[in-house]
Coordinates of C-alpha atoms and ligand atoms in Angstrom, one line a residue:
M212 CA 35.2 -64.4 -138.5
K213 CA 38.2 -62.1 -138.4
V214 CA 38.0 -59.5 -135.8
R215 CA 38.3 -56.0 -137.1
T216 CA 38.3 -52.9 -134.9
R217 CA 39.0 -49.3 -135.8
F218 CA 40.3 -46.1 -134.4
A219 CA 38.3 -43.2 -135.8
P220 CA 39.9 -39.7 -134.7
S221 CA 38.8 -36.4 -135.8
P222 CA 41.7 -34.5 -136.8
T223 CA 41.8 -31.7 -134.2
G224 CA 45.6 -31.0 -134.1
F225 CA 46.5 -32.8 -131.0
M226 CA 46.0 -36.5 -129.6
H227 CA 44.0 -36.6 -126.4
L228 CA 45.1 -39.2 -123.9
G229 CA 41.5 -40.6 -123.8
G230 CA 41.6 -40.9 -127.6
M231 CA 44.9 -42.8 -127.3
R232 CA 43.3 -45.3 -124.8
T233 CA 40.6 -45.8 -127.2
A234 CA 43.2 -46.6 -129.9
L235 CA 45.1 -49.0 -127.5
Y236 CA 42.0 -50.8 -126.5
C237 CA 41.1 -51.3 -130.4
Y238 CA 44.7 -52.4 -131.1
L239 CA 44.8 -54.7 -128.1
F240 CA 41.6 -56.3 -128.8
A241 CA 42.4 -56.8 -132.5
K242 CA 45.8 -58.2 -131.9
Q243 CA 44.6 -60.5 -129.1
H244 CA 42.3 -62.1 -131.7
G245 CA 44.7 -62.1 -134.4
G246 CA 42.5 -59.6 -136.1
D247 CA 43.0 -56.2 -138.0
F248 CA 43.2 -52.7 -136.4
I249 CA 42.2 -49.9 -138.8
L250 CA 42.6 -46.2 -138.7
R251 CA 40.1 -44.1 -140.3
I252 CA 40.2 -40.2 -140.4
E253 CA 36.9 -38.5 -139.3
D254 CA 37.1 -35.1 -141.1
T255 CA 33.8 -34.3 -142.2
D256 CA 33.5 -31.3 -140.2
Q257 CA 35.5 -29.1 -142.5
E258 CA 35.2 -26.0 -140.2
R259 CA 37.2 -27.9 -137.8
Y260 CA 40.0 -28.4 -140.2
V261 CA 43.4 -28.2 -138.8
E262 CA 46.5 -28.3 -140.8
G263 CA 49.1 -31.1 -140.1
A264 CA 46.6 -32.5 -137.7
V265 CA 46.7 -35.9 -139.6
E266 CA 50.2 -36.3 -139.2
V267 CA 49.8 -35.9 -135.4
I268 CA 47.6 -38.8 -135.4
Y269 CA 50.1 -41.0 -137.4
S270 CA 53.0 -40.0 -135.2
S271 CA 51.3 -40.5 -131.9
L272 CA 50.1 -43.9 -132.8
K273 CA 53.6 -44.7 -134.2
E274 CA 55.3 -43.5 -130.8
G275 CA 52.6 -45.4 -128.9
G276 CA 53.5 -48.6 -130.6
M277 CA 50.2 -49.1 -132.2
D278 CA 50.9 -50.2 -135.8
Y279 CA 47.7 -50.1 -137.7
D280 CA 47.1 -52.8 -140.4
E281 CA 44.9 -50.4 -142.6
G282 CA 44.8 -46.5 -142.8
P283 CA 45.3 -43.5 -145.1
D284 CA 49.1 -43.7 -145.3
K285 CA 49.1 -47.4 -145.1
G286 CA 46.3 -48.5 -147.6
G287 CA 44.2 -51.4 -147.5
D288 CA 41.3 -53.2 -149.1
Y289 CA 38.6 -51.0 -147.9
G290 CA 39.9 -47.6 -148.4
P291 CA 39.7 -44.5 -148.9
Y292 CA 40.2 -44.4 -145.1
V293 CA 39.9 -40.6 -144.9
Q294 CA 36.1 -39.7 -144.8
S295 CA 36.1 -36.5 -146.9
E296 CA 37.3 -38.7 -149.7
R297 CA 34.1 -40.8 -149.3
K298 CA 31.6 -38.4 -150.1
E299 CA 29.9 -39.9 -153.1
I300 CA 29.7 -43.2 -151.0
Y301 CA 27.6 -41.5 -148.2
L302 CA 25.4 -40.0 -150.6
K303 CA 24.6 -43.1 -152.4
Y304 CA 23.7 -44.9 -149.2
A305 CA 21.6 -41.8 -148.0
K306 CA 19.7 -42.1 -151.1
E307 CA 19.2 -45.9 -150.5
L308 CA 18.1 -45.3 -146.9
V309 CA 15.5 -42.7 -148.2
E310 CA 14.2 -45.5 -150.4
R311 CA 14.0 -47.8 -147.5
G312 CA 12.1 -45.5 -145.4
G313 CA 14.9 -44.9 -142.8
A314 CA 15.6 -41.4 -144.1
Y315 CA 14.0 -38.4 -145.9
Y316 CA 14.8 -35.2 -147.7
C317 CA 14.2 -31.9 -145.8
F318 CA 14.2 -28.8 -147.5
C319 CA 13.3 -26.6 -144.5
T320 CA 14.9 -23.2 -144.4
K321 CA 17.2 -22.5 -141.5
E322 CA 14.6 -19.9 -140.4
R323 CA 11.7 -22.7 -140.4
V324 CA 13.9 -24.9 -138.1
E325 CA 14.8 -21.9 -136.1
S326 CA 11.1 -21.1 -135.4
L327 CA 10.7 -24.7 -134.0
R328 CA 12.7 -23.7 -130.9
D329 CA 11.3 -24.4 -127.7
E330 CA 11.0 -22.3 -124.2
N331 CA 14.4 -24.2 -123.2
G332 CA 16.2 -23.1 -126.2
N333 CA 16.1 -26.6 -127.9
V334 CA 15.1 -27.1 -131.5
R335 CA 13.3 -30.6 -132.4
Y336 CA 12.6 -30.9 -135.9
D337 CA 8.9 -31.7 -136.4
K338 CA 8.9 -34.3 -139.3
H339 CA 7.4 -31.7 -141.6
C340 CA 9.2 -32.8 -144.8
L341 CA 8.5 -36.4 -144.1
H342 CA 5.0 -35.6 -145.4
L343 CA 5.9 -34.4 -148.6
T344 CA 4.8 -36.2 -151.8
K345 CA 7.3 -38.0 -153.9
E346 CA 6.1 -35.2 -156.8
E347 CA 7.0 -32.4 -154.4
I348 CA 10.3 -33.8 -153.4
Q349 CA 11.3 -34.5 -157.0
K350 CA 10.2 -30.9 -158.0
N351 CA 12.5 -29.5 -155.3
L352 CA 15.3 -31.6 -156.3
E353 CA 15.1 -30.4 -160.0
L354 CA 14.7 -26.8 -159.1
G355 CA 18.0 -27.3 -156.9
V356 CA 16.3 -26.3 -153.5
P357 CA 19.0 -26.8 -150.9
Y358 CA 18.4 -29.8 -148.8
V359 CA 19.5 -32.1 -146.0
I360 CA 18.7 -35.8 -145.3
R361 CA 17.3 -36.6 -142.2
Q362 CA 16.9 -39.8 -140.3
N363 CA 13.6 -41.0 -139.9
I364 CA 13.2 -42.2 -136.1
P365 CA 10.1 -44.0 -135.0
E366 CA 7.7 -41.9 -132.9
H367 CA 7.2 -44.9 -130.7
G368 CA 9.1 -47.7 -129.3
V369 CA 12.4 -48.6 -127.7
G370 CA 15.9 -48.9 -129.1
S371 CA 17.9 -51.5 -127.1
Y372 CA 21.2 -53.4 -127.4
E373 CA 23.7 -55.0 -125.3
D374 CA 27.0 -53.2 -124.7
A375 CA 29.9 -55.5 -124.0
V376 CA 30.7 -53.2 -120.9
Y377 CA 27.6 -51.4 -119.7
G378 CA 25.2 -54.3 -120.6
H379 CA 21.7 -53.8 -121.6
I380 CA 21.1 -50.1 -123.1
A381 CA 17.3 -49.2 -124.0
V382 CA 16.4 -45.8 -125.3
D383 CA 12.9 -44.5 -126.0
Y384 CA 12.7 -43.3 -129.5
N385 CA 10.8 -40.3 -128.4
E386 CA 13.9 -39.0 -126.6
L387 CA 15.8 -39.1 -130.2
E388 CA 15.3 -36.6 -132.9
D389 CA 15.4 -36.9 -136.5
G390 CA 18.9 -36.0 -136.8
I391 CA 20.8 -34.7 -140.1
L392 CA 22.6 -37.5 -142.0
I393 CA 23.7 -35.7 -145.0
K394 CA 24.4 -31.8 -144.3
S395 CA 23.5 -29.1 -147.1
D396 CA 27.1 -29.2 -148.3
G397 CA 26.6 -32.8 -149.2
L398 CA 29.1 -34.2 -146.5
P399 CA 27.7 -36.7 -143.9
T400 CA 27.5 -36.3 -140.3
Y401 CA 29.3 -38.5 -137.8
N402 CA 25.7 -40.1 -137.1
F403 CA 25.8 -41.5 -140.7
A404 CA 29.2 -41.9 -141.7
N405 CA 30.2 -44.0 -138.6
V406 CA 27.4 -46.6 -139.7
V407 CA 28.2 -46.5 -143.4
D408 CA 32.1 -47.0 -142.9
D409 CA 31.8 -49.2 -140.0
H410 CA 29.7 -51.7 -142.3
L411 CA 31.8 -51.2 -145.5
M412 CA 35.0 -51.7 -143.8
G413 CA 34.0 -54.8 -142.2
I414 CA 34.2 -53.7 -138.5
T415 CA 33.2 -56.3 -136.1
H416 CA 33.8 -54.5 -132.9
V417 CA 33.2 -50.9 -132.3
I418 CA 35.2 -49.6 -129.5
R419 CA 34.6 -45.9 -128.4
G420 CA 33.9 -43.5 -125.6
T421 CA 30.6 -43.5 -123.6
E422 CA 29.4 -40.3 -125.1
Y423 CA 28.0 -42.7 -127.9
L424 CA 26.4 -44.9 -125.8
S425 CA 23.0 -43.5 -125.9
S426 CA 23.0 -42.5 -129.6
T427 CA 23.8 -46.2 -130.7
P428 CA 20.2 -47.1 -130.9
K429 CA 20.0 -44.6 -133.9
Y430 CA 22.9 -46.1 -135.4
N431 CA 21.2 -49.5 -134.9
L432 CA 17.9 -48.3 -136.5
M433 CA 20.1 -47.7 -139.7
Y434 CA 21.9 -51.1 -139.7
D435 CA 18.5 -52.7 -139.4
A436 CA 16.9 -50.6 -142.2
F437 CA 19.7 -51.5 -144.6
G438 CA 19.8 -55.2 -143.5
W439 CA 23.3 -55.0 -142.2
E440 CA 24.6 -57.0 -139.4
R441 CA 25.2 -54.8 -136.3
P442 CA 28.7 -54.6 -134.7
V443 CA 29.5 -55.7 -131.0
Y444 CA 29.4 -52.2 -129.3
I445 CA 32.4 -51.6 -126.5
H446 CA 31.8 -48.4 -124.9
L447 CA 34.6 -47.0 -122.6
P448 CA 34.5 -45.1 -119.4
P449 CA 35.7 -41.4 -119.4
I450 CA 38.9 -40.5 -118.1
M451 CA 38.5 -37.8 -115.4
K452 CA 40.9 -35.4 -113.9
D453 CA 38.9 -35.5 -110.5
A454 CA 35.5 -36.4 -109.3
T455 CA 33.8 -33.9 -111.5
R456 CA 36.0 -32.9 -114.2
K457 CA 36.9 -34.8 -117.4
L458 CA 40.6 -34.7 -118.5
S459 CA 40.6 -32.2 -120.9
K460 CA 42.7 -30.1 -123.5
R461 CA 41.6 -26.9 -121.7
Y462 CA 43.4 -27.8 -118.4
G463 CA 46.6 -28.7 -120.6
D464 CA 46.5 -32.1 -119.1
A465 CA 45.2 -34.4 -122.0
N466 CA 47.6 -33.9 -124.8
F467 CA 49.9 -37.2 -125.4
D468 CA 52.7 -34.8 -127.1
D469 CA 52.8 -32.4 -123.9
F470 CA 53.5 -35.5 -121.9
V471 CA 56.2 -36.5 -124.4
S472 CA 57.8 -33.2 -124.1
K473 CA 57.7 -33.1 -120.4
G474 CA 59.8 -36.2 -120.4
Y475 CA 57.6 -39.0 -120.1
L476 CA 58.3 -42.1 -122.3
P477 CA 55.8 -43.1 -125.0
E478 CA 55.9 -46.7 -123.5
A479 CA 55.1 -45.5 -120.0
I480 CA 52.1 -43.4 -121.1
V481 CA 50.6 -46.0 -123.2
N482 CA 51.2 -48.7 -120.4
Y483 CA 49.7 -46.3 -117.8
I484 CA 46.6 -45.3 -120.0
A485 CA 46.0 -48.9 -120.4
L486 CA 45.2 -49.2 -116.7
L487 CA 42.6 -46.2 -116.9
G488 CA 39.5 -48.3 -117.1
W489 CA 41.1 -51.6 -117.4
A490 CA 42.6 -53.9 -114.9
P491 CA 44.5 -57.3 -115.8
K492 CA 43.1 -60.5 -113.9
D493 CA 46.7 -60.7 -112.2
N494 CA 46.7 -57.1 -111.3
S495 CA 50.0 -56.1 -113.0
E496 CA 51.1 -52.8 -113.6
K497 CA 54.0 -52.5 -115.6
M498 CA 53.5 -54.4 -118.8
T499 CA 55.1 -54.6 -122.2
M500 CA 52.6 -54.2 -125.2
Q501 CA 52.9 -57.9 -125.6
E502 CA 52.0 -58.5 -122.3
M503 CA 48.9 -56.4 -122.6
I504 CA 47.8 -58.0 -125.7
E505 CA 47.8 -61.2 -123.9
K506 CA 46.2 -60.1 -120.9
F507 CA 43.5 -57.7 -122.1
S508 CA 40.0 -58.8 -121.6
L509 CA 36.6 -57.0 -121.9
D510 CA 35.4 -58.0 -118.4
G511 CA 38.4 -56.2 -117.2
V512 CA 37.0 -53.1 -118.4
S513 CA 35.2 -50.9 -115.9
K514 CA 31.9 -49.0 -116.3
S515 CA 33.0 -46.5 -113.6
P516 CA 35.1 -43.2 -114.8
A517 CA 38.7 -43.5 -114.4
I518 CA 40.6 -40.8 -112.4
F519 CA 43.8 -39.8 -113.8
D520 CA 46.6 -40.3 -111.3
D521 CA 49.6 -38.1 -112.2
V522 CA 51.5 -39.6 -109.1
K523 CA 51.3 -43.3 -110.5
L524 CA 52.1 -42.1 -114.0
R525 CA 55.2 -40.6 -113.0
W526 CA 56.1 -43.6 -110.8
L527 CA 55.5 -45.9 -113.7
N528 CA 57.6 -43.5 -115.9
G529 CA 60.4 -43.9 -113.4
E530 CA 60.3 -47.6 -113.6
Y531 CA 60.7 -47.4 -117.3
L532 CA 63.5 -45.1 -117.1
K533 CA 65.2 -47.4 -114.5
A534 CA 65.1 -50.5 -116.8
M535 CA 66.3 -48.6 -119.8
D536 CA 69.9 -49.5 -121.0
D537 CA 72.5 -46.7 -120.0
E538 CA 73.2 -45.7 -123.7
A539 CA 69.5 -45.6 -124.8
F540 CA 69.0 -43.3 -121.8
Y541 CA 72.0 -41.1 -122.6
R542 CA 70.4 -40.4 -126.1
I543 CA 66.7 -39.7 -125.1
S544 CA 67.9 -37.5 -122.1
E545 CA 70.1 -35.3 -124.5
P546 CA 67.4 -32.6 -125.0
F547 CA 66.8 -32.3 -121.3
R548 CA 70.5 -32.5 -120.1
K549 CA 70.9 -29.7 -122.7
Q550 CA 68.6 -27.3 -120.6
S551 CA 71.0 -27.7 -117.9
K552 CA 73.9 -25.3 -117.1
T553 CA 76.1 -28.1 -116.9
Y554 CA 75.6 -29.2 -120.5
G555 CA 78.7 -29.6 -122.4
K556 CA 81.0 -29.3 -119.3
Y557 CA 81.1 -32.9 -118.1
D558 CA 80.9 -36.3 -119.2
G559 CA 77.4 -36.7 -120.7
R560 CA 77.2 -40.5 -120.2
L561 CA 78.4 -40.2 -116.4
I562 CA 75.6 -37.6 -115.9
A563 CA 73.1 -39.6 -117.6
K564 CA 74.1 -42.6 -115.7
L565 CA 73.7 -40.7 -112.6
L566 CA 70.3 -39.3 -113.3
K567 CA 68.6 -42.5 -114.8
T568 CA 67.6 -44.1 -111.4
R569 CA 67.0 -40.9 -109.8
I570 CA 64.3 -39.3 -111.6
E571 CA 60.6 -40.0 -112.6
I572 CA 60.4 -37.8 -115.6
M573 CA 63.1 -36.3 -117.5
S574 CA 62.0 -32.5 -117.2
E575 CA 63.4 -33.1 -113.7
I576 CA 67.1 -33.2 -115.0
P577 CA 68.1 -29.7 -115.3
E578 CA 67.3 -28.8 -111.8
K579 CA 68.8 -32.1 -110.6
I580 CA 72.4 -31.4 -112.0
D581 CA 72.3 -27.5 -112.1
F582 CA 73.8 -27.8 -108.7
L583 CA 77.1 -29.0 -110.2
E584 CA 77.6 -25.4 -111.5
E585 CA 76.7 -23.5 -108.5
Y586 CA 79.6 -24.0 -106.5
G587 CA 80.9 -21.4 -104.3
E588 CA 81.2 -20.1 -100.7
F589 CA 79.1 -22.5 -98.3
D590 CA 78.0 -22.8 -94.7
V591 CA 80.8 -25.1 -93.4
N592 CA 78.4 -26.4 -90.7
M593 CA 77.2 -28.7 -93.6
F594 CA 80.3 -30.8 -92.5
Y595 CA 78.4 -31.7 -89.4
H596 CA 76.5 -35.1 -90.0
K597 CA 75.7 -36.8 -86.7
K598 CA 75.1 -40.4 -88.1
M599 CA 78.5 -40.3 -90.2
K600 CA 80.1 -38.9 -87.0
T601 CA 81.8 -36.0 -88.7
D602 CA 81.9 -32.1 -88.3
T603 CA 84.2 -29.2 -89.3
E604 CA 87.1 -30.4 -87.2
M605 CA 87.0 -33.8 -88.8
A606 CA 86.6 -32.2 -92.3
K607 CA 89.8 -30.2 -91.5
T608 CA 91.6 -33.3 -90.7
V609 CA 90.6 -35.5 -93.7
L610 CA 90.2 -33.1 -96.5
P611 CA 94.0 -32.7 -97.0
L612 CA 94.3 -36.5 -96.9
V613 CA 91.5 -36.9 -99.6
Y614 CA 93.2 -34.1 -101.6
D615 CA 96.5 -36.1 -101.7
A616 CA 94.9 -39.4 -102.3
L617 CA 93.0 -38.2 -105.1
N618 CA 95.8 -36.0 -106.5
A619 CA 97.8 -39.5 -106.6
L620 CA 95.6 -41.2 -109.0
D621 CA 96.5 -41.6 -112.5
S622 CA 93.4 -42.9 -113.6
F623 CA 90.3 -41.0 -112.3
D624 CA 87.5 -43.5 -112.8
H625 CA 84.7 -44.7 -110.6
Q626 CA 86.6 -47.7 -109.2
S627 CA 90.0 -45.9 -108.7
I628 CA 88.2 -43.1 -106.8
H629 CA 86.3 -45.5 -104.6
D630 CA 89.2 -47.6 -103.8
A631 CA 91.3 -44.5 -103.1
L632 CA 88.8 -43.1 -100.5
L633 CA 88.0 -46.3 -98.8
S634 CA 91.7 -47.5 -98.4
L635 CA 92.2 -44.0 -97.1
A636 CA 89.5 -44.6 -94.4
T637 CA 90.9 -48.2 -93.7
E638 CA 94.5 -47.0 -93.2
K639 CA 94.0 -44.0 -91.2
Q640 CA 91.1 -45.7 -89.0
F641 CA 88.1 -43.5 -90.0
K642 CA 84.7 -44.6 -90.6
N643 CA 83.9 -44.4 -94.3
G644 CA 81.5 -41.9 -93.9
Q645 CA 84.2 -39.6 -92.1
I646 CA 85.8 -39.7 -95.4
L647 CA 82.9 -39.7 -97.9
W648 CA 80.7 -36.9 -96.3
P649 CA 83.3 -34.4 -96.0
A650 CA 84.4 -34.9 -99.5
R651 CA 80.9 -34.9 -100.9
V652 CA 80.3 -31.5 -99.3
A653 CA 83.7 -30.2 -100.2
L654 CA 83.1 -31.3 -104.0
T655 CA 79.5 -29.9 -104.4
A656 CA 79.0 -27.3 -101.6
K657 CA 75.8 -29.3 -100.9
D658 CA 74.4 -31.7 -98.4
V659 CA 71.9 -33.2 -100.7
T660 CA 73.2 -34.6 -104.0
P661 CA 72.2 -37.2 -106.4
G662 CA 75.1 -39.7 -105.9
G663 CA 77.8 -39.5 -103.4
A664 CA 81.4 -38.4 -103.3
V665 CA 82.7 -41.0 -105.5
E666 CA 80.1 -40.2 -108.4
M667 CA 80.6 -36.4 -107.8
A668 CA 84.4 -36.7 -108.3
E669 CA 84.2 -38.8 -111.2
I670 CA 81.8 -36.4 -112.9
L671 CA 83.8 -33.1 -112.0
G672 CA 87.2 -34.8 -113.2
K673 CA 90.5 -34.6 -111.2
E674 CA 91.0 -30.8 -111.7
E675 CA 87.9 -29.6 -110.8
S676 CA 87.7 -32.2 -107.7
L677 CA 91.0 -31.0 -106.6
R678 CA 90.3 -27.4 -107.0
R679 CA 86.9 -27.8 -104.9
I680 CA 88.6 -29.7 -102.1
K681 CA 91.2 -27.2 -101.9
F682 CA 88.8 -24.3 -101.9
S683 CA 86.9 -26.1 -98.9
M684 CA 90.0 -26.4 -97.1
D685 CA 90.7 -22.8 -97.4
L686 CA 87.0 -22.0 -96.2
L687 CA 87.5 -24.1 -93.2
N688 CA 90.7 -22.3 -92.2
K689 CA 89.3 -18.9 -92.6
Ligands
LIG803 N1 35.3 -39.2 -134.6 C1 34.7 -39.7 -133.5 C2 35.6 -39.0 -132.4 O1 36.6 -38.5 -132.5 C3 34.8 -41.2 -133.4 C4 34.0 -42.0 -132.5 C5 34.0 -43.4 -132.9 O2 34.9 -44.0 -132.5 O3 32.9 -43.9 -133.4 O4 34.8 -39.0 -131.3

């Protein structure tokens, strides 16, 4: 049997990280078994239609490296892959389910259904229309009386199944209601469409969030009534912001695209969310997609809610940035470097190189390099550094020497600057720090900088470096 999994998002206009994780597990599981991963768009709730929302789904999966084998924009043998294009199919199967006794027509008016509201405000349908005769139903249909089709849930008994993560699940049928399968607009509800589609699309493993754990017995009733084989169910634990709150769009911390625009790499996000609810046996953390495919296993999926750990995601992202090649980082960091005051003033490649190993997320870039443009009068006490054995007197002595050494250079690259400053230390019998610390402070007017004197001089260039050293010498002599 070929494994087939599906990701079935509703087009809401944004990709929730929880949805992204479901898609990822569907992808990993299918690929590990040499199977197919299918994308299906669940858009039967027309009131929630959002322009461009489907494109967000395509692009997020693409960016996340989850290439589906079949889907609306890909085609495949089991289409259409958009539920609103499958209306006739659902109606046909709903009618068949009515024939088989698993569902029934309901002609009750909204008012009648409302009148069933109990003291807690809940409406529970009373199976009134289940008892209509064949003739009454036929007559109503001919007269065009609006109707819905409801599921006929047994009044007694227990529905049970084995979930691959949560184990034995049993739900008393009297806790379930005769929910609507086909709405009065002729479109199916999720409760019906998921069953028909998963069956017709040959889905073998249904992977989705725990919110469906206890409604699955309803779906199984339908599989059984149709005589269809039930899929394997794999429900996934929720992703929490903290002990009590779910990660949600409302807190602005759940949208995949927001993370990307903050400067997280899609691969790092995907790697991180893989770990939200699953741990590989060898406890690896940084993994390529291929490694995740190899290591994924259902017994490593946890039942407990996963807590989203921002610090860990940042760390992992930093690891991905460090591992990038310089040119690739130069390119992807461009939009962030553009936000800095320094943009266009210095060699972008040198700046990118300086940053690559010193940030965790790219949104840190502007503040990390803005200081290069904030040069001006500074507190000369910064020349004091106990460990480096320097102070203002030392700076007064060495800065003119640094000035001359740099001024003498024809080529102002990293190696030449490095050699010039270090040989100055050797020749004049200073400690390296006694040259490098004053030079760094003089060049930047800061005592904390990403990179030391050599990197700073290289980025600033010869002319600006000399101007700043001169400025500092004057400041010291004031
Ligand atoms: N459209 C459903 C959702 O977005 C899909 C659930 C499922 O995978 O069956 O929650």
